[in-house]
Coordinates of C-alpha atoms and ligand atoms in Angstrom, one line a residue:
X251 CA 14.9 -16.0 21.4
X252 CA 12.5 -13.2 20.7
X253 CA 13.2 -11.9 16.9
X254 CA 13.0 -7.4 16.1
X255 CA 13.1 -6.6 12.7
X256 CA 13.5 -3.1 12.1
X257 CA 12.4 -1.5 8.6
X258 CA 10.5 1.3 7.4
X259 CA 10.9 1.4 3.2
X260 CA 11.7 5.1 3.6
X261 CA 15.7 5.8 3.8
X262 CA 16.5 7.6 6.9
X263 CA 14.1 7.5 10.0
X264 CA 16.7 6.1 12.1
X265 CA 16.6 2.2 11.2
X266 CA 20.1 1.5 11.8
X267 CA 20.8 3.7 14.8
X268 CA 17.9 2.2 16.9
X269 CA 19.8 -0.8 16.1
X270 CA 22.8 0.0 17.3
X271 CA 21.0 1.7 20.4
X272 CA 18.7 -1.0 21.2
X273 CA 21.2 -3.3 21.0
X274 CA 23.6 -1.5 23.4
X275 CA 20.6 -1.3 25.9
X276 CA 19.4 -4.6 25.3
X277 CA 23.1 -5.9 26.0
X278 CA 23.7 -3.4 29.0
X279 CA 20.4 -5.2 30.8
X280 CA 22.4 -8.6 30.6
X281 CA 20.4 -10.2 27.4
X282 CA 22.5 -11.6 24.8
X283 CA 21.9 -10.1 21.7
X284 CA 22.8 -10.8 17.8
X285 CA 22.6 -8.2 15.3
X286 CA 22.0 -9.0 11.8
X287 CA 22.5 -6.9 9.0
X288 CA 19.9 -7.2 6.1
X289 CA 21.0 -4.0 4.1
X290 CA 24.1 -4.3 1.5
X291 CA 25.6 -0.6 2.4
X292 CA 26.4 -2.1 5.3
X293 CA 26.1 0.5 7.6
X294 CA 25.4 -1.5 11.2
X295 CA 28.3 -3.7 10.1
X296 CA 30.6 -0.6 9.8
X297 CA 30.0 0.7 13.0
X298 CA 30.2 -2.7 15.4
X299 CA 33.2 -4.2 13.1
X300 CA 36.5 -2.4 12.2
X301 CA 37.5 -4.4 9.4
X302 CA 33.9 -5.6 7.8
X303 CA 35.0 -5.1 4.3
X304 CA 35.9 -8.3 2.9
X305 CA 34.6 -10.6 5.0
X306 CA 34.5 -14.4 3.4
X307 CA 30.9 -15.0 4.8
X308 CA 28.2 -13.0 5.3
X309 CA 24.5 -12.4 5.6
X310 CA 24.4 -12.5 1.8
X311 CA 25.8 -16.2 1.9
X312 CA 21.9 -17.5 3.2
X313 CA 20.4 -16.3 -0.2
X314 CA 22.5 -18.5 -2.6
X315 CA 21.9 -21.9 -1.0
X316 CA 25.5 -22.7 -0.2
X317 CA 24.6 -23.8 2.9
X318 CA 27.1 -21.3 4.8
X319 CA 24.8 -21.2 8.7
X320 CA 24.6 -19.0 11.3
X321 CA 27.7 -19.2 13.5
X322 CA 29.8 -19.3 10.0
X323 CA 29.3 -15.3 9.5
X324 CA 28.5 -14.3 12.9
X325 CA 31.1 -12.1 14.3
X326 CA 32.1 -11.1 18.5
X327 CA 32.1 -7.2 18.9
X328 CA 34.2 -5.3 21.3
X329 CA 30.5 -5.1 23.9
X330 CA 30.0 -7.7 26.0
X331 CA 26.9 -10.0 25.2
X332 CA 27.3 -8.5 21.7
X333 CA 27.3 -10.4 18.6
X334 CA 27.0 -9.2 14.6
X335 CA 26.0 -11.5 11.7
X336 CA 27.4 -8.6 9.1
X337 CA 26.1 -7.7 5.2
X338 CA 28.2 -6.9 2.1
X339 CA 27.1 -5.7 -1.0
X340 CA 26.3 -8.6 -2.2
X341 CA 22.9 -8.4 -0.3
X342 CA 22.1 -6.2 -2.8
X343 CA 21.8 -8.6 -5.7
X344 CA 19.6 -10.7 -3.9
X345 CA 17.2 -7.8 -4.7
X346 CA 16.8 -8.2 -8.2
X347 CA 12.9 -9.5 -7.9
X348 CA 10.0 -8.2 -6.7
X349 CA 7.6 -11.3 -6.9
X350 CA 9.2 -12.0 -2.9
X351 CA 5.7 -14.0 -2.0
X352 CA 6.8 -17.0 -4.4
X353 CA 10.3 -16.6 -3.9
X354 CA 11.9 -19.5 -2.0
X355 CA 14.8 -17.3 -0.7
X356 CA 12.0 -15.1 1.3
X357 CA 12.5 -17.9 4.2
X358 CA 16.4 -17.9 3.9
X359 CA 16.6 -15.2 7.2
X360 CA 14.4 -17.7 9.3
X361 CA 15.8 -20.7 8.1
X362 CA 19.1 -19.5 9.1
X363 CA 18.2 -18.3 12.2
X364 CA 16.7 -21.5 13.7
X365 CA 20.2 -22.2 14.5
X366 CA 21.0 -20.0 17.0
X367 CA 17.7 -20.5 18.9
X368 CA 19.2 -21.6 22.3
X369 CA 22.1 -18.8 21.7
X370 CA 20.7 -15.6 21.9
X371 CA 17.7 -13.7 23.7
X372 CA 17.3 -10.8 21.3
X373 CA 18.0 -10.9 17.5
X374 CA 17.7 -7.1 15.9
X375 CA 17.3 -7.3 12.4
X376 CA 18.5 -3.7 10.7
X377 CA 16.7 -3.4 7.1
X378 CA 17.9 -1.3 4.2
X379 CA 15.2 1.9 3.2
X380 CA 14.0 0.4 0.2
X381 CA 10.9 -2.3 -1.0
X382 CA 13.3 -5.5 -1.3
X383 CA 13.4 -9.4 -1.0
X384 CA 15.8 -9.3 1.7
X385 CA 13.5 -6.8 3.3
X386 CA 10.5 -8.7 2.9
X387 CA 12.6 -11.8 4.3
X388 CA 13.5 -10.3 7.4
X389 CA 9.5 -9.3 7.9
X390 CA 8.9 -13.7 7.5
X391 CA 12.2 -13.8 10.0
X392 CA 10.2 -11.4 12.9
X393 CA 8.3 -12.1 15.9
X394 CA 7.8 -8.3 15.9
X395 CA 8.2 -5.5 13.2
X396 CA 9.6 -2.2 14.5
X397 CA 9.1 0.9 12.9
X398 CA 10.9 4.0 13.2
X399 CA 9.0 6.8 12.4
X400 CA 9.7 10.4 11.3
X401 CA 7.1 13.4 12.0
X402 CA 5.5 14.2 9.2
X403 CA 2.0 14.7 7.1
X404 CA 3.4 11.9 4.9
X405 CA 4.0 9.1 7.8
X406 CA 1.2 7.2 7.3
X407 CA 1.3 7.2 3.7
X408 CA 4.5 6.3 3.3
X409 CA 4.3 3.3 5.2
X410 CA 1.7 1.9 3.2
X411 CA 4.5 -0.9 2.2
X412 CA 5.6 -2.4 4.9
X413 CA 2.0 -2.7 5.8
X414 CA 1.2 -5.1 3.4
X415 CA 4.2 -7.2 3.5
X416 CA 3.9 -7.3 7.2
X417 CA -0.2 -8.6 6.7
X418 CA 1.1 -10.6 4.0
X419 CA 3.4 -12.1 6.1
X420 CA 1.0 -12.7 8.9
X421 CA -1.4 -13.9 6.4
X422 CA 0.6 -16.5 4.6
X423 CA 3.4 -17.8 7.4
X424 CA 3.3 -16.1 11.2
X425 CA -0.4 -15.6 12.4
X426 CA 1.2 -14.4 15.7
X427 CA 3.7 -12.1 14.2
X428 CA 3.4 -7.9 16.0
X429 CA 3.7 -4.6 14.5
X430 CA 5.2 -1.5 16.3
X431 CA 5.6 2.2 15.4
X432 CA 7.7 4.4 17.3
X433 CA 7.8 8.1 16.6
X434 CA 12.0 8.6 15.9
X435 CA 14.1 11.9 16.1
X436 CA 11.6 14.1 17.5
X437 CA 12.2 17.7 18.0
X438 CA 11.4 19.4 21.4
X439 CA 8.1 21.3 20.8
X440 CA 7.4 19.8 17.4
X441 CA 3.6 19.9 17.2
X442 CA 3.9 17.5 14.1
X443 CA 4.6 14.8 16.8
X444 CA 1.6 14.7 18.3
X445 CA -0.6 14.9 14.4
X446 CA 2.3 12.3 13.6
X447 CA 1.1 10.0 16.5
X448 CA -3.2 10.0 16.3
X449 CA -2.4 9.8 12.2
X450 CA -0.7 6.8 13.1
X451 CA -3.3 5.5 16.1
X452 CA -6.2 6.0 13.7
X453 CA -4.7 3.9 10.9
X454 CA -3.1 1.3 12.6
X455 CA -4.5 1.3 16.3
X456 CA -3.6 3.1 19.6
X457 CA -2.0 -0.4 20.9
X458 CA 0.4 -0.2 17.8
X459 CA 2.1 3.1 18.4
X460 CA 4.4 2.7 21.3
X461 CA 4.5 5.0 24.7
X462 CA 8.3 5.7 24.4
X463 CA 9.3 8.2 21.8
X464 CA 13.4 8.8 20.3
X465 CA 14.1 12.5 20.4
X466 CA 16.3 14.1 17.8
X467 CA 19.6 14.8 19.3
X468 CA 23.6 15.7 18.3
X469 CA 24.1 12.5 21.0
X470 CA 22.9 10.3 18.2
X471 CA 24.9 11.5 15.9
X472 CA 28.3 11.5 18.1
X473 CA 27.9 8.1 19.2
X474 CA 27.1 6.4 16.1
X475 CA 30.5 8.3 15.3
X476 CA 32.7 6.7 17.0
X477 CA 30.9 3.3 16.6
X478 CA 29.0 3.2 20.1
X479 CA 25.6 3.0 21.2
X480 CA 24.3 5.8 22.9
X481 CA 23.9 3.8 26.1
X482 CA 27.4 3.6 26.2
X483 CA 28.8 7.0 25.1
X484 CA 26.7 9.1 26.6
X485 CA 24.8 7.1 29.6
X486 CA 22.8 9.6 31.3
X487 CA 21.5 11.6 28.2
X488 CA 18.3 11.9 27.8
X489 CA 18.5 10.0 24.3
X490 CA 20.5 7.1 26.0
X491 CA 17.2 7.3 28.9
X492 CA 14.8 6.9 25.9
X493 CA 16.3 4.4 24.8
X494 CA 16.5 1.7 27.5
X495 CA 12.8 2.9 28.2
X496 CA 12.4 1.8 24.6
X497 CA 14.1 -1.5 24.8
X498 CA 11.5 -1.8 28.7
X499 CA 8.6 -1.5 26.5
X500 CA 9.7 -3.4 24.0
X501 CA 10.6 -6.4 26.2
X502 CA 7.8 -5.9 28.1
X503 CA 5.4 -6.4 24.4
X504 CA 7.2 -9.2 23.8
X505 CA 6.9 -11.4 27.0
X506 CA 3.6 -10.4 28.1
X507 CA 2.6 -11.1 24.3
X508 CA 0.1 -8.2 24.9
X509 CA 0.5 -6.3 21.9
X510 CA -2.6 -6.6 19.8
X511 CA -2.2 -7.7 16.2
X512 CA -2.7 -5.3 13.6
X513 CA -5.7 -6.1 11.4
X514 CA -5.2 -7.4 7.8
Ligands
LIG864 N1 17.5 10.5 17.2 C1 18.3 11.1 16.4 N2 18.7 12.3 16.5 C2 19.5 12.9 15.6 N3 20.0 12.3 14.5 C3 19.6 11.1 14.3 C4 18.8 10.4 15.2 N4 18.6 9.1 14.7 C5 19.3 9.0 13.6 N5 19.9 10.2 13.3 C6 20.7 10.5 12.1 O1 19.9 10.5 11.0 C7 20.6 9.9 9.9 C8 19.9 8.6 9.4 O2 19.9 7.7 10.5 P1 20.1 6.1 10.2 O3 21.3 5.9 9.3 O4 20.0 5.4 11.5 O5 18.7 5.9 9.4 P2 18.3 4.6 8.5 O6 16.9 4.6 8.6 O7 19.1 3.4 8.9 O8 18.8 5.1 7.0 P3 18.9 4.1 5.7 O9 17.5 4.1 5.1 O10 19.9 4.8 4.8 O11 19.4 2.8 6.2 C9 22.0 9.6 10.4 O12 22.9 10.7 10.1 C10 21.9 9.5 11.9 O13 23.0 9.9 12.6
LIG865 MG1 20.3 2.1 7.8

């Protein structure tokens, strides 16, 4: 079971959609795949579930030590090889601290997800755009960070965050744990793409910035819509294309463990 957590502290890069997408690729190649929703709007839960509000258990349930595990919340969605653990907004009052080093609850996602080891070959972690414990615990929960990316002059800075929780992370708990940035939504003939990427390359390292970029497209937008992945509502578009070449590269850093670790 090879663990993605996607984040990025900024709202809006396109966190939940590659979520949504990658899963639908990742499920399409014949991996099973578990989605887990560590952001209390809820948003990833909405669009794989029709009735997600009031669910007895969910994703919150691992942060108040009731002992509620895995295969309690996790759902079946209507795409074969497909699964959901989903949030409510109760997530949201797990993020009431910011001390998330000392906090015992920053290990609740991995504890919880030692369960379904055996069960699932991909689990896609989508995080809420904001500095949070459950955030932070979904970074301790990751064999690899993913980070969507926006073009702009701010990119790097802005990332700043999730940089040092993921080297804190790697520091204090997973020595072998990657980091990943993908540029997300780009626009045809944007030259900021290309600043975006060597900005990124010179801060983080070229072997950190992956190949495949997401283009910006209405696709996107239509098939999160109707609660598909792109892979499935629109198969030969070039943002469904992308996309498995995304998840390619992605499985491909992940088995041949040939991503180079960011330095601390
Ligand atoms: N490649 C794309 N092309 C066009 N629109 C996109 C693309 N990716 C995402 N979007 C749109 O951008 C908006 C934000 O996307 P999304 O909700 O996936 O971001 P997020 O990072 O999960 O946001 P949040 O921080 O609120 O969780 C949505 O309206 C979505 O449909
Ligand atoms: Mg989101």
């Amino acid at each position: 079971m090879q663990r993605v957590t996607i984040i990025n502290h900024k709202g809006g890069p396109g966190k939940t959609t590659t979520t949504v997408n990658l899963a639908g690729a990742l499920a399409g190649l014949g991996h099973r795949v578990l989605v887990v929703d560590v952001d209390g709007q809820g948003d990833v839960s909405s669009v794989f579930l029709d009735h997600h509000e009031n669910l007895p258990l969910t994703v919150a349930d691992f942060y108040n030590d009731s002992g509620v595990m895995l295969q309690d919340v996790i759902q079946p969605t209507t795409i074969e090889g497909l699964a959901i653990a989903p949030a409510d907004d109760r997530l949201n009052e797990v993020d009431t601290t910011h001390n998330f080093e000392n906090d015992p609850r920053s290990t609740a996602l991995l504890d919880a997800l030692e369960d379904a080891a055996d069960d699932y070959d991909y689990v896609l972690l989508d995080c809420a755009g904001k500095v949070h414990l459950t955030g932070y615990s979904a970074i301790v929960a990751a064999d690899l960070v993913l980070v969507p990316v926006e073009c702009s002059r701010f990119a790097v800075r802005n990332l700043a965050t999730v940089h040092r929780e993921f080297c804190s992370v790697q520091q204090l708990i997973n020595p072998d744990i990657a980091l990943q940035f993908f540029l997300s939504k780009v626009q045809p003939r944007d030259k900021t793409a290309e600043t975006t990427r060597k900005s990124l390359e010179k801060a983080f390292g070229v072997e950190q910035v992956m190949q495949t970029e997401i283009p910006f497209g209405k696709t996107f937008l239509t098939a999160i819509n109707i609660g598909k992945p792109i892979t499935i509502h629109s198969k030969r578009s070039k943002g469904s294309l992308q996309t498995i070449a995304l998840a390619q590269e992605l499985i491909e850093l992940l088995q041949g463990g040939n991503h180079v670790q960011a330095a601390a």
